[in-house]
Amino acid sequence: LALGGDAEDRLDAERAERALGAALGRLAPEQALVLERHYTQSVTLRSIAEELGVSYRTAKRRHNEALRALARALHGEQAERA
C-alpha cells in the first residue's frame, strides 16, 4: 500500500511522537522534570535549580544527561525500524 507524501509525513511524525513519549517515560523523574520545566514552560536552568534546591551545575547536569538518554533511546528506535 503506497501512501501519499502528506500521509507518510504524518505517519512518521506520529511514530516520532510515540518514540519520544516512550523515551521521556524512561527518564529518571528529576531529569524529566528539568526537561519539562525548561522546554514546555520556558523556565531557565538557573530558576529550575533554585526551585529544586540544587546547584545550577546539578540542574545543568540533569538536563544534559536527559538529552543524552533521549538521543540514545531515539537512535535505538531508528536502528530497530531500519
mmCIF file with all atom_site columns, C-alpha atoms in Angstrom:
data_model
loop_
_atom_site.group_PDB
_atom_site.id
_atom_site.type_symbol
_atom_site.label_atom_id
_atom_site.label_alt_id
_atom_site.label_comp_id
_atom_site.label_asym_id
_atom_site.label_entity_id
_atom_site.label_seq_id
_atom_site.pdbx_PDB_ins_code
_atom_site.Cartn_x
_atom_site.Cartn_y
_atom_site.Cartn_z
_atom_site.occupancy
_atom_site.B_iso_or_equiv
_atom_site.pdbx_formal_charge
_atom_site.auth_seq_id
_atom_site.auth_comp_id
_atom_site.auth_asym_id
_atom_site.auth_atom_id
_atom_site.pdbx_PDB_model_num
ATOM 1  C CA . LEU A 1 1  ? 0.000  0.000  0.000  1.00 0.00 ? 1  LEU A CA 1
ATOM 2  C CA . ALA A 1 2  ? 1.563  3.266  -1.105 1.00 0.00 ? 2  ALA A CA 1
ATOM 3  C CA . LEU A 1 3  ? 0.811  6.373  0.892  1.00 0.00 ? 3  LEU A CA 1
ATOM 4  C CA . GLY A 1 4  ? 0.936  9.930  -0.378 1.00 0.00 ? 4  GLY A CA 1
ATOM 5  C CA . GLY A 1 5  ? 3.690  12.246 0.830  1.00 0.00 ? 5  GLY A CA 1
ATOM 6  C CA . ASP A 1 6  ? 1.477  14.011 3.387  1.00 0.00 ? 6  ASP A CA 1
ATOM 7  C CA . ALA A 1 7  ? 0.209  10.716 4.807  1.00 0.00 ? 7  ALA A CA 1
ATOM 8  C CA . GLU A 1 8  ? 3.765  9.370  5.096  1.00 0.00 ? 8  GLU A CA 1
ATOM 9  C CA . ASP A 1 9  ? 4.884  12.569 6.808  1.00 0.00 ? 9  ASP A CA 1
ATOM 10 C CA . ARG A 1 10 ? 2.011  12.329 9.299  1.00 0.00 ? 10 ARG A CA 1
ATOM 11 C CA . LEU A 1 11 ? 2.793  8.680  9.979  1.00 0.00 ? 11 LEU A CA 1
ATOM 12 C CA . ASP A 1 12 ? 6.477  9.492  10.516 1.00 0.00 ? 12 ASP A CA 1
ATOM 13 C CA . ALA A 1 13 ? 5.535  12.345 12.860 1.00 0.00 ? 13 ALA A CA 1
ATOM 14 C CA . GLU A 1 14 ? 3.208  10.064 14.855 1.00 0.00 ? 14 GLU A CA 1
ATOM 15 C CA . ARG A 1 15 ? 5.935  7.424  15.167 1.00 0.00 ? 15 ARG A CA 1
ATOM 16 C CA . ALA A 1 16 ? 8.443  10.037 16.281 1.00 0.00 ? 16 ALA A CA 1
ATOM 17 C CA . GLU A 1 17 ? 5.997  11.412 18.851 1.00 0.00 ? 17 GLU A CA 1
ATOM 18 C CA . ARG A 1 18 ? 5.352  7.934  20.266 1.00 0.00 ? 18 ARG A CA 1
ATOM 19 C CA . ALA A 1 19 ? 9.085  7.185  20.408 1.00 0.00 ? 19 ALA A CA 1
ATOM 20 C CA . LEU A 1 20 ? 9.785  10.484 22.158 1.00 0.00 ? 20 LEU A CA 1
ATOM 21 C CA . GLY A 1 21 ? 6.976  9.874  24.662 1.00 0.00 ? 21 GLY A CA 1
ATOM 22 C CA . ALA A 1 22 ? 8.318  6.409  25.430 1.00 0.00 ? 22 ALA A CA 1
ATOM 23 C CA . ALA A 1 23 ? 11.860 7.737  25.812 1.00 0.00 ? 23 ALA A CA 1
ATOM 24 C CA . LEU A 1 24 ? 10.681 10.532 28.128 1.00 0.00 ? 24 LEU A CA 1
ATOM 25 C CA . GLY A 1 25 ? 8.859  7.938  30.218 1.00 0.00 ? 25 GLY A CA 1
ATOM 26 C CA . ARG A 1 26 ? 12.122 6.065  30.786 1.00 0.00 ? 26 ARG A CA 1
ATOM 27 C CA . LEU A 1 27 ? 13.980 9.106  32.159 1.00 0.00 ? 27 LEU A CA 1
ATOM 28 C CA . ALA A 1 28 ? 14.699 9.473  35.854 1.00 0.00 ? 28 ALA A CA 1
ATOM 29 C CA . PRO A 1 29 ? 11.973 11.677 37.382 1.00 0.00 ? 29 PRO A CA 1
ATOM 30 C CA . GLU A 1 30 ? 14.397 14.509 38.187 1.00 0.00 ? 30 GLU A CA 1
ATOM 31 C CA . GLN A 1 31 ? 15.646 14.529 34.593 1.00 0.00 ? 31 GLN A CA 1
ATOM 32 C CA . ALA A 1 32 ? 12.126 14.527 33.167 1.00 0.00 ? 32 ALA A CA 1
ATOM 33 C CA . LEU A 1 33 ? 11.150 17.389 35.461 1.00 0.00 ? 33 LEU A CA 1
ATOM 34 C CA . VAL A 1 34 ? 14.069 19.540 34.313 1.00 0.00 ? 34 VAL A CA 1
ATOM 35 C CA . LEU A 1 35 ? 13.236 18.937 30.634 1.00 0.00 ? 35 LEU A CA 1
ATOM 36 C CA . GLU A 1 36 ? 9.534  19.564 31.147 1.00 0.00 ? 36 GLU A CA 1
ATOM 37 C CA . ARG A 1 37 ? 10.061 22.843 33.015 1.00 0.00 ? 37 ARG A CA 1
ATOM 38 C CA . HIS A 1 38 ? 12.768 24.026 30.623 1.00 0.00 ? 38 HIS A CA 1
ATOM 39 C CA . TYR A 1 39 ? 11.203 23.129 27.270 1.00 0.00 ? 39 TYR A CA 1
ATOM 40 C CA . THR A 1 40 ? 7.455  23.264 27.843 1.00 0.00 ? 40 THR A CA 1
ATOM 41 C CA . GLN A 1 41 ? 7.354  26.108 30.355 1.00 0.00 ? 41 GLN A CA 1
ATOM 42 C CA . SER A 1 42 ? 10.459 28.062 29.245 1.00 0.00 ? 42 SER A CA 1
ATOM 43 C CA . VAL A 1 43 ? 11.965 28.117 32.731 1.00 0.00 ? 43 VAL A CA 1
ATOM 44 C CA . THR A 1 44 ? 15.710 28.744 32.838 1.00 0.00 ? 44 THR A CA 1
ATOM 45 C CA . LEU A 1 45 ? 18.015 26.109 34.260 1.00 0.00 ? 45 LEU A CA 1
ATOM 46 C CA . ARG A 1 46 ? 19.101 28.593 36.916 1.00 0.00 ? 46 ARG A CA 1
ATOM 47 C CA . SER A 1 47 ? 15.468 29.071 38.025 1.00 0.00 ? 47 SER A CA 1
ATOM 48 C CA . ILE A 1 48 ? 14.855 25.324 37.967 1.00 0.00 ? 48 ILE A CA 1
ATOM 49 C CA . ALA A 1 49 ? 17.915 24.828 40.177 1.00 0.00 ? 49 ALA A CA 1
ATOM 50 C CA . GLU A 1 50 ? 16.564 27.341 42.678 1.00 0.00 ? 50 GLU A CA 1
ATOM 51 C CA . GLU A 1 51 ? 13.103 25.717 42.671 1.00 0.00 ? 51 GLU A CA 1
ATOM 52 C CA . LEU A 1 52 ? 14.604 22.290 43.306 1.00 0.00 ? 52 LEU A CA 1
ATOM 53 C CA . GLY A 1 53 ? 17.114 23.495 45.874 1.00 0.00 ? 53 GLY A CA 1
ATOM 54 C CA . VAL A 1 54 ? 20.074 22.206 43.861 1.00 0.00 ? 54 VAL A CA 1
ATOM 55 C CA . SER A 1 55 ? 23.046 23.925 42.324 1.00 0.00 ? 55 SER A CA 1
ATOM 56 C CA . TYR A 1 56 ? 22.961 25.268 38.779 1.00 0.00 ? 56 TYR A CA 1
ATOM 57 C CA . ARG A 1 57 ? 25.604 22.665 37.889 1.00 0.00 ? 57 ARG A CA 1
ATOM 58 C CA . THR A 1 58 ? 23.317 19.877 39.115 1.00 0.00 ? 58 THR A CA 1
ATOM 59 C CA . ALA A 1 59 ? 20.358 21.187 37.114 1.00 0.00 ? 59 ALA A CA 1
ATOM 60 C CA . LYS A 1 60 ? 22.560 21.535 34.031 1.00 0.00 ? 60 LYS A CA 1
ATOM 61 C CA . ARG A 1 61 ? 23.947 18.001 34.539 1.00 0.00 ? 61 ARG A CA 1
ATOM 62 C CA . ARG A 1 62 ? 20.415 16.560 34.828 1.00 0.00 ? 62 ARG A CA 1
ATOM 63 C CA . HIS A 1 63 ? 19.428 18.436 31.659 1.00 0.00 ? 63 HIS A CA 1
ATOM 64 C CA . ASN A 1 64 ? 22.437 17.184 29.709 1.00 0.00 ? 64 ASN A CA 1
ATOM 65 C CA . GLU A 1 65 ? 22.097 13.607 30.955 1.00 0.00 ? 65 GLU A CA 1
ATOM 66 C CA . ALA A 1 66 ? 18.427 13.623 29.984 1.00 0.00 ? 66 ALA A CA 1
ATOM 67 C CA . LEU A 1 67 ? 19.193 14.871 26.476 1.00 0.00 ? 67 LEU A CA 1
ATOM 68 C CA . ARG A 1 68 ? 21.864 12.184 26.042 1.00 0.00 ? 68 ARG A CA 1
ATOM 69 C CA . ALA A 1 69 ? 19.453 9.492  27.274 1.00 0.00 ? 69 ALA A CA 1
ATOM 70 C CA . LEU A 1 70 ? 16.788 10.692 24.843 1.00 0.00 ? 70 LEU A CA 1
ATOM 71 C CA . ALA A 1 71 ? 19.269 10.698 21.972 1.00 0.00 ? 71 ALA A CA 1
ATOM 72 C CA . ARG A 1 72 ? 20.366 7.138  22.812 1.00 0.00 ? 72 ARG A CA 1
ATOM 73 C CA . ALA A 1 73 ? 16.767 5.942  23.103 1.00 0.00 ? 73 ALA A CA 1
ATOM 74 C CA . LEU A 1 74 ? 15.653 7.601  19.877 1.00 0.00 ? 74 LEU A CA 1
ATOM 75 C CA . HIS A 1 75 ? 18.727 6.445  17.984 1.00 0.00 ? 75 HIS A CA 1
ATOM 76 C CA . GLY A 1 76 ? 17.925 2.903  19.105 1.00 0.00 ? 76 GLY A CA 1
ATOM 77 C CA . GLU A 1 77 ? 14.324 3.297  17.917 1.00 0.00 ? 77 GLU A CA 1
ATOM 78 C CA . GLN A 1 78 ? 15.532 4.358  14.467 1.00 0.00 ? 78 GLN A CA 1
ATOM 79 C CA . ALA A 1 79 ? 18.006 1.484  14.272 1.00 0.00 ? 79 ALA A CA 1
ATOM 80 C CA . GLU A 1 80 ? 15.248 -1.008 15.139 1.00 0.00 ? 80 GLU A CA 1
ATOM 81 C CA . ARG A 1 81 ? 12.999 0.323  12.352 1.00 0.00 ? 81 ARG A CA 1
ATOM 82 C CA . ALA A 1 82 ? 15.752 0.230  9.708  1.00 0.00 ? 82 ALA A CA 1
#
